Coordinates of C-alpha atoms and ligand atoms in Angstrom, one line a residue:
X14 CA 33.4 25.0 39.3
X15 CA 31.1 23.0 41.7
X16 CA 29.8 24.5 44.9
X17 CA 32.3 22.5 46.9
X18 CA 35.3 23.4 44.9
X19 CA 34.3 27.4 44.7
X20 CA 33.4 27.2 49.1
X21 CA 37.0 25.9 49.0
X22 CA 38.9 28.0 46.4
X23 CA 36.5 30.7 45.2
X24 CA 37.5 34.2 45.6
X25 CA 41.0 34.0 46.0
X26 CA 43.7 32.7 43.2
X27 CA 47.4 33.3 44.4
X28 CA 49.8 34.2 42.2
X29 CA 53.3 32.3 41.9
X30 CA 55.2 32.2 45.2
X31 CA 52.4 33.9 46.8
X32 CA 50.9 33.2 50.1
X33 CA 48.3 29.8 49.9
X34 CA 46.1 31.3 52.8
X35 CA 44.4 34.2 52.3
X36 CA 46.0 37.1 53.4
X37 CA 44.8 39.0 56.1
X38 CA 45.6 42.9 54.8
X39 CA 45.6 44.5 58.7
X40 CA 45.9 48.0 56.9
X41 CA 43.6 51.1 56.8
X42 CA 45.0 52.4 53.7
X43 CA 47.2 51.9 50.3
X44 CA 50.1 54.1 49.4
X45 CA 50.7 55.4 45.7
X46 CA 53.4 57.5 43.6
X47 CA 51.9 60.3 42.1
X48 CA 48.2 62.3 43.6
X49 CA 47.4 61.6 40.1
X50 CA 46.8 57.9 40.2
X51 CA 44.8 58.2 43.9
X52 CA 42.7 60.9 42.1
X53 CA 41.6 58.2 39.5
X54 CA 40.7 56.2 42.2
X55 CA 38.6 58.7 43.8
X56 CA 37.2 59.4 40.4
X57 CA 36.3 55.6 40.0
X58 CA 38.3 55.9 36.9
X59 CA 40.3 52.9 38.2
X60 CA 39.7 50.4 40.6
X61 CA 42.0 49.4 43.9
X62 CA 42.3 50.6 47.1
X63 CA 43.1 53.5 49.2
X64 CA 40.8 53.5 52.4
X65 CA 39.6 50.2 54.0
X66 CA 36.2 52.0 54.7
X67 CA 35.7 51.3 51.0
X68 CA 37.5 48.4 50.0
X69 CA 40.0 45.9 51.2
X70 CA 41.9 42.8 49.4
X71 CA 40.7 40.5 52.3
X72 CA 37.1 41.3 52.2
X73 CA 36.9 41.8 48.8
X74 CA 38.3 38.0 48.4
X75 CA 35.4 36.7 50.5
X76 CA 33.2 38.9 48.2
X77 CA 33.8 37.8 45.2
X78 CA 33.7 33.8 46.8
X79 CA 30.4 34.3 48.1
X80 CA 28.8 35.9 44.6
X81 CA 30.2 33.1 42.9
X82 CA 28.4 31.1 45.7
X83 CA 25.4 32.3 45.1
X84 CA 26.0 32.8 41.0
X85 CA 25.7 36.9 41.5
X86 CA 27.8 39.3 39.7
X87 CA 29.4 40.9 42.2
X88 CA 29.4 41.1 46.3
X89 CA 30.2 43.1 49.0
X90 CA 30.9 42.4 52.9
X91 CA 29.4 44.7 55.6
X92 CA 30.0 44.8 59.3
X93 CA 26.4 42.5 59.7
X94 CA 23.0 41.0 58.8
X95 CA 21.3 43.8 60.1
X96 CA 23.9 46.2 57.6
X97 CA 23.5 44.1 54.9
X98 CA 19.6 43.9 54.9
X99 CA 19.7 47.7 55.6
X100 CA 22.3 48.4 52.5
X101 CA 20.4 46.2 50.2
X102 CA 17.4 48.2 50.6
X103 CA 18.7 51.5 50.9
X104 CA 20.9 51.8 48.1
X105 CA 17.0 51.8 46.0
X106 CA 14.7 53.4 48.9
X107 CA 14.7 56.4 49.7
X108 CA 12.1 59.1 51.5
X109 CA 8.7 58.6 50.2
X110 CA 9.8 54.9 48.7
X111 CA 7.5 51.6 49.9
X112 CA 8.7 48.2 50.5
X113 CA 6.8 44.8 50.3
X114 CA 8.0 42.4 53.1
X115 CA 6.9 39.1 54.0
X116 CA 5.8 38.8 57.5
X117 CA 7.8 36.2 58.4
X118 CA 11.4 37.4 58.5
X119 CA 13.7 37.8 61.3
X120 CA 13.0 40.1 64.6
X121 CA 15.6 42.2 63.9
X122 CA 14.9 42.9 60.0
X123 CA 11.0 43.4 61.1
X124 CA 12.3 46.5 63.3
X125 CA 14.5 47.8 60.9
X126 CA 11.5 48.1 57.9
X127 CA 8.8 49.1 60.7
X128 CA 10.4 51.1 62.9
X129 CA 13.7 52.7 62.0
X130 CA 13.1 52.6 58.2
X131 CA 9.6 53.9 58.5
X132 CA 11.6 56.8 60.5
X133 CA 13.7 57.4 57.7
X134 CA 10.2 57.9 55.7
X135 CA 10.5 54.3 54.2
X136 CA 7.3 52.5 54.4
X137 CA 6.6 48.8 54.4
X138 CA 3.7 46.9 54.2
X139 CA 3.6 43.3 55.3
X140 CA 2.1 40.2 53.4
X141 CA 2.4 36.7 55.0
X142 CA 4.7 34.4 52.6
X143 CA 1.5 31.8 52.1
X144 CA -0.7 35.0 51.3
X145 CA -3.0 34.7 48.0
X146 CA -1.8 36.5 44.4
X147 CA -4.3 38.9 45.1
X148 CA -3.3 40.0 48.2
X149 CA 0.6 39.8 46.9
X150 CA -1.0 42.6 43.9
X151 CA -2.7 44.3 46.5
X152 CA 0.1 44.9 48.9
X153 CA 2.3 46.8 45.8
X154 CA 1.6 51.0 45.7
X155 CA 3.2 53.3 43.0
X156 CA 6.0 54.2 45.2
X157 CA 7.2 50.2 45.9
X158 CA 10.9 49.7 45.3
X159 CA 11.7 46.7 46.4
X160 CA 10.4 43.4 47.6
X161 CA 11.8 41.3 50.5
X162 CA 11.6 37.8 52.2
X163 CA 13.9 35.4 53.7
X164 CA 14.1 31.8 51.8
X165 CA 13.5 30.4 55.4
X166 CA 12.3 32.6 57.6
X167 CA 14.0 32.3 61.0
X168 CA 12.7 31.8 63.6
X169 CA 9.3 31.0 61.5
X170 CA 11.0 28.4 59.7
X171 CA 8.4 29.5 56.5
X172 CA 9.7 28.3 53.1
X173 CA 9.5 31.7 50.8
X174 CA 8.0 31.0 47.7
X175 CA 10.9 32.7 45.5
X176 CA 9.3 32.1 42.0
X177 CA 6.2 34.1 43.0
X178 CA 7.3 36.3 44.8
X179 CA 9.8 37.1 42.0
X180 CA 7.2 37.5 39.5
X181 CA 5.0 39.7 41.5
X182 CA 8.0 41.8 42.4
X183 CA 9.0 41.9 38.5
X184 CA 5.4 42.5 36.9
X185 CA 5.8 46.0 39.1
X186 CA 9.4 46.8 37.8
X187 CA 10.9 46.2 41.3
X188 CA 13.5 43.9 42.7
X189 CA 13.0 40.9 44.7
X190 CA 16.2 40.8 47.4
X191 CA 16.3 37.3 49.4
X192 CA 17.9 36.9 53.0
X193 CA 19.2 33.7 51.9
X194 CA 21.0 33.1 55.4
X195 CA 19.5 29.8 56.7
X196 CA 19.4 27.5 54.0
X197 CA 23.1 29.3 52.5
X198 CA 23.7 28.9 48.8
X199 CA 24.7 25.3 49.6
X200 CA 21.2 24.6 50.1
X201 CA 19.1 26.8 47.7
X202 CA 20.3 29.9 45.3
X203 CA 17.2 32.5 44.7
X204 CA 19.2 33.8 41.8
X205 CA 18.6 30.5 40.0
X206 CA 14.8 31.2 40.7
X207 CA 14.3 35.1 40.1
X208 CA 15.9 36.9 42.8
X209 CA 17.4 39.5 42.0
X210 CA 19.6 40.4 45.4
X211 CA 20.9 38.2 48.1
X212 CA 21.6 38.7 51.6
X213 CA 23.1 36.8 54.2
X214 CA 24.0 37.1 58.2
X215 CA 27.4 35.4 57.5
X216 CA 27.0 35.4 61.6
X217 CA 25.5 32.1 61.2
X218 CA 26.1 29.0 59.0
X219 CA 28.8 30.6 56.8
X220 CA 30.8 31.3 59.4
X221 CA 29.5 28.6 61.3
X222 CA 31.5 28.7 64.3
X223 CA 30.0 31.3 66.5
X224 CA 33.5 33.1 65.8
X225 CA 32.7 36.8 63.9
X226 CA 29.4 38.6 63.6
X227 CA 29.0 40.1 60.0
X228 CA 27.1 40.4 56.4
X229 CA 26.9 40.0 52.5
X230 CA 25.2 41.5 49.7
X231 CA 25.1 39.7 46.2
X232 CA 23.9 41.5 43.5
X233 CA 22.9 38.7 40.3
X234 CA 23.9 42.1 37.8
X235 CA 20.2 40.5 36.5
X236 CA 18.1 43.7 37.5
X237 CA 17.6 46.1 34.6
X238 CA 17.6 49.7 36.5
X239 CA 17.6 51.7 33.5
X240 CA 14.7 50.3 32.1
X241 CA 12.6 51.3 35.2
X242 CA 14.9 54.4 35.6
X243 CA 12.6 57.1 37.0
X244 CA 11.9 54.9 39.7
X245 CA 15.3 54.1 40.7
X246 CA 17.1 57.3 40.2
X247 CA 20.0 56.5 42.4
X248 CA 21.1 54.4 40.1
X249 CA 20.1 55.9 36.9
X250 CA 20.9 59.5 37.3
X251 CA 24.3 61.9 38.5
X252 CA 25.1 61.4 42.0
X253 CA 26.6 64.4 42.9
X254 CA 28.5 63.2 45.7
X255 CA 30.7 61.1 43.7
X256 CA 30.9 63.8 40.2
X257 CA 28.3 63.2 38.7
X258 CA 28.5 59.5 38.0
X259 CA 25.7 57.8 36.6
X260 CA 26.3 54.2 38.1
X261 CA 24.1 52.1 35.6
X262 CA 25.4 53.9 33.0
X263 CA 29.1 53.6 34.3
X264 CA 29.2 50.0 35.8
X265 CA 25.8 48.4 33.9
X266 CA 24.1 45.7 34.7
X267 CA 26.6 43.7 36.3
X268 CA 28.8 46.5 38.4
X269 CA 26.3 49.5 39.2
X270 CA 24.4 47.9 42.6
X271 CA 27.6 46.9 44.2
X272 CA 29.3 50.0 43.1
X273 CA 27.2 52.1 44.5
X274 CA 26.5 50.3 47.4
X275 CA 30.3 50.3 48.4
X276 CA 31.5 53.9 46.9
X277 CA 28.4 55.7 48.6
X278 CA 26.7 53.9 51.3
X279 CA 29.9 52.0 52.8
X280 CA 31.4 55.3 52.3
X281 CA 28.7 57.4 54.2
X282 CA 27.6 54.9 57.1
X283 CA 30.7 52.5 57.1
X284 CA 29.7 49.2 58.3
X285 CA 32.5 47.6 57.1
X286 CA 33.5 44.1 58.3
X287 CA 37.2 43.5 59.5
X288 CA 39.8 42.2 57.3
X289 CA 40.4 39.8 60.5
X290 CA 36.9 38.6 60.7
X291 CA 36.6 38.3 57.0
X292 CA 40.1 36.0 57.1
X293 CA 37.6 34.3 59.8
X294 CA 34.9 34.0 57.6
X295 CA 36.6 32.3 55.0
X296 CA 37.9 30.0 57.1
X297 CA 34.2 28.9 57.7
X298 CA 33.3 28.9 54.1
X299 CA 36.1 27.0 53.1
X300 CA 33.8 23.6 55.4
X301 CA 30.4 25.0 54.4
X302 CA 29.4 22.2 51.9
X303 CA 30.7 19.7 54.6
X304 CA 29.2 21.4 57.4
X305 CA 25.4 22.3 56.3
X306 CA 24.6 18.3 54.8
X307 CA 25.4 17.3 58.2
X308 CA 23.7 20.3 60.4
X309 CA 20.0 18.9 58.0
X310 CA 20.7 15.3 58.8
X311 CA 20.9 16.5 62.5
X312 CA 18.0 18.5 62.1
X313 CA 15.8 15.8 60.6
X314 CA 16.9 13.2 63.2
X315 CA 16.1 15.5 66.4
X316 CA 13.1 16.6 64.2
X317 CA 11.7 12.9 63.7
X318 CA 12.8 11.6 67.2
X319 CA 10.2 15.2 68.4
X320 CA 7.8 14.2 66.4
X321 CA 7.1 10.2 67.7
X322 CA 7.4 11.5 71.1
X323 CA 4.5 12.2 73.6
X324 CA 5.7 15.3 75.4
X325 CA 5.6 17.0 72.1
X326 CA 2.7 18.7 70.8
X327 CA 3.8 20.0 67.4
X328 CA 7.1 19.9 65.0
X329 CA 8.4 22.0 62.5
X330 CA 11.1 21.4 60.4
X331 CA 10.7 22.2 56.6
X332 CA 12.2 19.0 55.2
X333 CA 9.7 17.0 57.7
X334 CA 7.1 15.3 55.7
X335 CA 3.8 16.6 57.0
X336 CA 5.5 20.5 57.7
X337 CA 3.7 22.9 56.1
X338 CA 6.2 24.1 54.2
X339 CA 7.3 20.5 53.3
X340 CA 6.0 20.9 49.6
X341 CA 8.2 24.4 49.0
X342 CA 11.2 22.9 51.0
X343 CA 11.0 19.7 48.4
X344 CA 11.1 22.4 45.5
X345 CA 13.6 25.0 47.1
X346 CA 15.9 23.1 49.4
X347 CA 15.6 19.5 48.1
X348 CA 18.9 18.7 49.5
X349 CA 18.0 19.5 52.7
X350 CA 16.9 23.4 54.7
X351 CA 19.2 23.7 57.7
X352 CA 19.5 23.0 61.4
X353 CA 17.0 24.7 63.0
X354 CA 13.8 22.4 64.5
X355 CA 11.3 24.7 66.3
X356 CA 8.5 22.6 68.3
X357 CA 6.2 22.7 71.6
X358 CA 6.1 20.8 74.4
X359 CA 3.1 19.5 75.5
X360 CA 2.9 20.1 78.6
X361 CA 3.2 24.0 78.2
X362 CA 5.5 26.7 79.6
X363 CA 6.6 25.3 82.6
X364 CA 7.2 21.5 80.5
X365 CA 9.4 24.2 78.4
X366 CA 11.2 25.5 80.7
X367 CA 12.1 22.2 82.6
X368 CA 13.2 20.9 79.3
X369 CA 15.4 23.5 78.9
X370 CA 17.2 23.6 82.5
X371 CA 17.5 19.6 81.6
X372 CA 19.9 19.4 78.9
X373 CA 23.4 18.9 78.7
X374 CA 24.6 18.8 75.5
X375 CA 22.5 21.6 73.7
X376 CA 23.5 25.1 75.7
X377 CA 20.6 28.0 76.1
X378 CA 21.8 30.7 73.7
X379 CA 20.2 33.6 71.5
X380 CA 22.6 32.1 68.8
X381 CA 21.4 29.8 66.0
X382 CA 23.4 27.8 62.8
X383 CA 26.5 26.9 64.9
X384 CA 28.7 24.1 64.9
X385 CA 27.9 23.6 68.7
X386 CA 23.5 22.6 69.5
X387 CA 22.1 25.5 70.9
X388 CA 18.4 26.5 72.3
X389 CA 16.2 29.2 73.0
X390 CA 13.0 29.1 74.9
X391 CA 11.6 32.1 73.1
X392 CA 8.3 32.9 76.1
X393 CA 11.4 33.0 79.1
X394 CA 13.8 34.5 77.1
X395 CA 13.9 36.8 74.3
X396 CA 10.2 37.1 74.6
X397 CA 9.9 37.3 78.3
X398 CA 8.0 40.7 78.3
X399 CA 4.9 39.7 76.8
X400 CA 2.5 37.6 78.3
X401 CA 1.2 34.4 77.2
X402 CA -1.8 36.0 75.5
X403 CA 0.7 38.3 73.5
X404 CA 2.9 35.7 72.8
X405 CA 0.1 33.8 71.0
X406 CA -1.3 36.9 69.0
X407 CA 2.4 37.1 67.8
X408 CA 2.3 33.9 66.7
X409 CA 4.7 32.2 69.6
X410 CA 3.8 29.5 71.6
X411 CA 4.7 30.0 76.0
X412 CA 5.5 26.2 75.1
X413 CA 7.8 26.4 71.6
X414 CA 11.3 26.0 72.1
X415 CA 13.9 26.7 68.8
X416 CA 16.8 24.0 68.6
X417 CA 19.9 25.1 66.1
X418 CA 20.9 21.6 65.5
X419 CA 24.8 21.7 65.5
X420 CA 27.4 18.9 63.9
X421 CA 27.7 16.8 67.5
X422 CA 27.2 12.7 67.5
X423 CA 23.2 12.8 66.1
X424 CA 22.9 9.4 68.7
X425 CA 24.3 12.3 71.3
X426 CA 22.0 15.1 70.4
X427 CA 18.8 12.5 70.3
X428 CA 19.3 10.7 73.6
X429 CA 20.3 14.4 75.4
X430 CA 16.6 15.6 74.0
X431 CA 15.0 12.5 75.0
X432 CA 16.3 12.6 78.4
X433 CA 15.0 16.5 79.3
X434 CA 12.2 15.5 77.9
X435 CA 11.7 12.7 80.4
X436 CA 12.3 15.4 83.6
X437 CA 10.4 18.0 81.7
Ligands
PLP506 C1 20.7 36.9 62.4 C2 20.0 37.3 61.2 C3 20.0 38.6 60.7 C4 20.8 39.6 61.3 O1 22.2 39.3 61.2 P1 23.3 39.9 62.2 O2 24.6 39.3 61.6 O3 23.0 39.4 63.6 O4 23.3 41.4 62.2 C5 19.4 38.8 59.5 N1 18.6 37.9 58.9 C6 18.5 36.6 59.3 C7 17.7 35.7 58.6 C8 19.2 36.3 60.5 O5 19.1 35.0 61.0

């Protein structure tokens, strides 16, 4: 099935005189006959349900439509971005384990492997996605388990170089995992170039609307763990929590990240997303390959009209001929990135700011990858404790505004833009 067809009917078949829309399964748990069959349950002798915590028919519907998205094996929701990314990791880190990150990933992900990871006795060390091959090799220690990017890096807006990175992450017996959130599987699928796990904040584009915070995990079921056993024991030897099961032993290739993902770390920290907000979701994937063509063309038009203008100092947008990342975007995302245009005004921090308190159409909002154009002046915003010196040595501009592009009139969006500019 084609993208467009699977965003539509991917995940969930109904059966004869069964409901068309996905059922929403508003229950915390499953009754049974006998003890007998819930204890094969509990034994993960047989699969189905008997606590939400671990598994619902709703959410595991939206699963299963965004693995076949991607082209994974098998997927699993979890209550957010920031759960997802922390699941992915965890279920092959552990204390005394290293992680290789690139530098230019989300705010909140950066905390997570510096701070709250590192607390947990997880280590990262940080390489910028256009670093050289020899200081990708040199990043790597005996204890690295994973390696991590996003395929556009928000609010960076850096391309990832997936093939690389994949090979790096390969040559030391490690898995690449991709936050694949901006660009969505519409747009690019790092399984098809070497990843080996995908994330996603379904907060944004996939849902779209602004409606329901939460998270994926796709596993591609690519990932040989018990060839590299001793360094992912997790996987490869008796977790005594759950009998003694060996999960890549158990569930191989295809079943044994999700598995253990779901029947131990969903189980023990339970992040779970709602069976409402999954129904939610899927609503939003359902207009996904509809939504995201149109979000780009946005994004390019606002991103082109920025660039001719005179009170702007700088534009980037991946598919923008002349962005830096123009050449990976063409080989990653040649059907477009997303809707996010990051630029500077030239006239600095206060020209920002003006801009900003100008516009009508585009609301000021920490959001991004809505249906409705929204902006964020990082320097008076999220940012606002740091001065402008700061904000330079971390790489922001007092001046560089983010616009998430949404799926308004592009004549609307253009002449709204060009009119704060004019009083900025
Ligand atoms: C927003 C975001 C996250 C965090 O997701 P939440 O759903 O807000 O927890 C992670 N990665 C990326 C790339 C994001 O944009």
């Amino acid at each position: 099935m084609s993208i467009d067809t699977t965003c539509v009917q991917g995940g969930y078949r109904p059966g004869n005189g069964e409901p068309r829309q996905l059922p929403i399964i508003q229950s915390t748990t499953f009754k049974y006959d006998t003890s007998e069959q819930m204890g094969r349950l509990f034994d993960l002798e047989e699969t189905g349900y008997f606590y939400t915590r671990l598994q619902n028919p709703t959410n595991d519907a939206v699963a299963a439509k965004i693995a076949q998205l991607e082209g994974g094996a098998a997927g699993m929701l979890t209550s957010s971005g920031q759960a997802a990314n922390f699941f992915a990791l965890f279920n092959i880190c552990e204390a005394g384990s290293h992680v290789v990150a690139s530098s230019a990933i989300y705010g909140g992900t950066y905390n997570l492997l510096a701070h709250t990871m590192a607390k947990m006795g997880i280590e990262s060390t940080f390489v910028s996605p256009d670093c050289t091959d020899e200081e990708l090799e040199a990043a790597f220690r005996p204890n690295t388990r994973a390696v991590f990017g996003e395929t556009i890096a928000n609010p960076a807006l850096a391309v990832l170089d997936i093939e690389r990175f994949a090979a790096a992450a390969h040559a030391h017996n490690v898995p690449l995992i991709v936050d694949n959130t901006f660009p969505t599987p519409v747009n690019c699928r790092p399984i098809e170039w070497g990843a080996d796990i995908v994330t996603h904040s379904t907060t944004k584009y996939m849902d779209g609307h602004g409606a329901g915070v939460g998270g994926a995990i796709v596993d591609s079921g690519k990932f040989d763990w018990m060839a590299h056993a001793d360094l992912f024991p997790g996987l490869t030897t008796p977790d005594e929590s759950y009998h003694g099961v060996v999960y890549a032993e158990k569930f191989g290739l295809e079943g044994a990240f999700i598995t253990k993902a779901t029947s131990q770390l969903m189980r023990d920290f339970g992040s779970i997303q709602s069976p409402q907000n999954a129904f939610i979701l899927n609503l939003g994937l359902e207009s996904l390959h509809v939504r995201m063509p149109r979000h780009c063309e946005n994004g390019m038009a606002v991103a082109k009209f920025l660039q001719g203008s005179d009170k702007v100092s700088g534009v980037r947008f991946p598919s923008l001929p002349g962005d830096p990342y123009h050449e990976l975007a063409e080989k990653y995302l040649p059907n477009g990135s997303c809707g996010v245009v990051s630029f500077e005004l030239a006239g600095g921090r206060k020209a920002a700011e003006r801009f900003m308190a100008a516009l009508k159409i585009a609301a000021i909002e920490t959001h991004v990858a809505d249906a409705r154009t929204c902006c964020l002046h990082p320097a008076s915003s999220t940012h606002r404790q740091m001065t402008d010196d700061e904000l330079m040595a971390a790489g922001i501009s007092p001046a560089m505004v983010r616009m998430s592009c949404g799926l308004e009139g592009t004549d609307d969006l253009v002449a709204d833009i060009a009119q704060a500019l004019e009083q900025a």
